[in-house]
Amino acid sequence: MVYATCSIRPSENEEQVQWFLEQTEGRFTLEEEKTISPLQTGFDGFYMARLKRIE
């Protein structure tokens, strides 16, 4: 599953992913996450997290 926002605010990104992982009680793991800064691209910031369901 991918969670993505057009924000670089931790409260909208990493903190939301952490909350989700806590609420799902170990049914998902965080595989990868990346924040893209407006300074890197000249465009809006962006965040993405790839989560994997544990079977």
Coordinates of N, CA and C in Angstrom, one line a residue:
M1 N 0.9 -1.1 0.0 CA 0.0 0.0 0.0 C 0.9 1.2 0.0
V2 N 0.5 2.3 -0.7 CA 1.3 3.5 -0.7 C 0.4 4.6 -0.1
Y3 N 1.1 5.4 0.8 CA 0.5 6.6 1.4 C 1.3 7.7 0.8
A4 N 0.7 8.7 0.2 CA 1.4 9.8 -0.4 C 0.7 11.1 -0.1
T5 N 1.4 12.2 0.1 CA 0.9 13.5 0.2 C 1.7 14.5 -0.5
C6 N 1.2 15.7 -0.8 CA 1.9 16.8 -1.4 C 2.3 17.8 -0.3
S7 N 2.9 17.2 0.7 CA 3.3 18.0 1.9 C 4.7 17.5 2.4
I8 N 5.4 18.3 3.1 CA 6.6 17.9 3.7 C 6.5 18.0 5.2
R9 N 5.4 18.2 5.7 CA 5.2 18.3 7.2 C 5.1 17.0 7.8
P10 N 6.0 16.7 8.8 CA 6.0 15.4 9.5 C 4.6 15.1 10.1
S11 N 3.8 16.1 10.6 CA 2.5 15.8 11.1 C 1.5 15.2 10.1
E12 N 1.8 15.5 8.8 CA 0.9 14.9 7.8 C 1.5 13.7 7.1
N13 N 2.7 13.4 7.5 CA 3.4 12.3 6.8 C 3.9 11.2 7.8
E14 N 5.1 11.3 8.2 CA 5.7 10.3 9.1 C 4.8 10.0 10.3
E15 N 4.3 11.1 10.9 CA 3.4 10.9 12.1 C 2.1 10.1 11.8
Q16 N 1.6 10.4 10.6 CA 0.4 9.6 10.2 C 0.7 8.2 9.9
V17 N 1.8 7.9 9.3 CA 2.2 6.5 9.0 C 2.5 5.8 10.4
Q18 N 3.1 6.4 11.3 CA 3.4 5.8 12.6 C 2.0 5.5 13.3
W19 N 1.1 6.5 13.3 CA -0.2 6.3 13.9 C -0.9 5.1 13.3
F20 N -0.9 5.0 11.9 CA -1.5 3.9 11.2 C -0.9 2.5 11.6
L21 N 0.5 2.5 11.7 CA 1.1 1.3 12.1 C 0.8 0.8 13.5
E22 N 0.6 1.8 14.4 CA 0.2 1.5 15.8 C -1.2 1.0 15.8
Q23 N -2.1 1.6 15.1 CA -3.5 1.2 15.0 C -3.8 -0.1 14.4
T24 N -2.9 -0.5 13.5 CA -3.1 -1.8 12.8 C -2.4 -3.0 13.5
E25 N -1.7 -2.7 14.7 CA -1.2 -3.6 15.6 C -0.3 -4.7 14.9
G26 N 0.7 -4.3 14.1 CA 1.6 -5.2 13.6 C 1.2 -5.9 12.3
R27 N 0.1 -5.5 11.7 CA -0.4 -6.1 10.5 C 0.3 -5.5 9.2
F28 N 1.0 -4.4 9.4 CA 1.7 -3.8 8.3 C 3.1 -3.4 8.7
T29 N 4.0 -3.4 7.8 CA 5.4 -2.9 8.1 C 5.7 -1.7 7.1
L30 N 6.5 -0.8 7.5 CA 7.0 0.2 6.6 C 8.2 -0.3 5.8
E31 N 8.0 -0.4 4.5 CA 9.1 -0.9 3.7 C 10.0 0.2 3.2
E32 N 9.5 1.4 2.9 CA 10.3 2.5 2.4 C 9.5 3.8 2.6
E33 N 10.2 4.9 2.8 CA 9.6 6.2 2.8 C 10.6 7.2 2.2
K34 N 10.0 8.3 1.6 CA 10.9 9.3 1.0 C 10.1 10.6 1.0
T35 N 10.9 11.7 1.4 CA 10.4 13.0 1.3 C 11.2 13.7 0.2
I36 N 10.4 14.4 -0.7 CA 11.1 15.2 -1.7 C 10.8 16.7 -1.4
S37 N 11.9 17.4 -1.2 CA 11.9 18.8 -0.8 C 11.7 19.7 -2.0
P38 N 10.9 20.8 -1.9 CA 10.8 21.7 -2.9 C 12.2 22.3 -3.4
L39 N 13.1 22.3 -2.5 CA 14.5 22.8 -2.8 C 15.2 21.9 -3.8
Q40 N 14.8 20.6 -3.8 CA 15.4 19.6 -4.7 C 14.9 19.8 -6.1
T41 N 13.6 20.1 -6.2 CA 12.9 20.0 -7.5 C 12.4 21.3 -8.0
G42 N 12.2 22.3 -7.1 CA 11.6 23.6 -7.6 C 10.1 23.5 -7.6
F43 N 9.5 22.3 -7.3 CA 8.1 22.1 -7.2 C 7.6 21.9 -5.8
D44 N 6.3 21.6 -5.6 CA 5.8 21.4 -4.3 C 6.5 20.2 -3.7
G45 N 6.5 20.2 -2.3 CA 7.1 19.0 -1.6 C 6.2 17.8 -1.8
F46 N 6.8 16.7 -1.5 CA 6.0 15.4 -1.7 C 6.6 14.4 -0.7
Y47 N 5.7 13.5 -0.2 CA 6.0 12.4 0.7 C 5.4 11.2 0.2
M48 N 6.1 10.1 0.3 CA 5.5 8.8 0.0 C 6.1 7.7 0.9
A49 N 5.2 6.8 1.3 CA 5.6 5.7 2.2 C 5.0 4.4 1.6
R50 N 5.8 3.4 1.5 CA 5.4 2.1 1.0 C 5.2 1.1 2.2
L51 N 4.0 0.6 2.4 CA 3.7 -0.2 3.5 C 3.4 -1.6 2.9
K52 N 3.7 -2.6 3.7 CA 3.4 -4.0 3.3 C 2.6 -4.7 4.4
R53 N 1.5 -5.4 3.9 CA 0.7 -6.1 4.8 C 1.4 -7.4 5.2
I54 N 1.4 -7.7 6.5 CA 2.0 -9.0 6.9 C 0.9 -10.0 6.9
E55 N 1.1 -11.1 6.3 CA 0.1 -12.1 6.2 C 0.2 -13.1 7.3

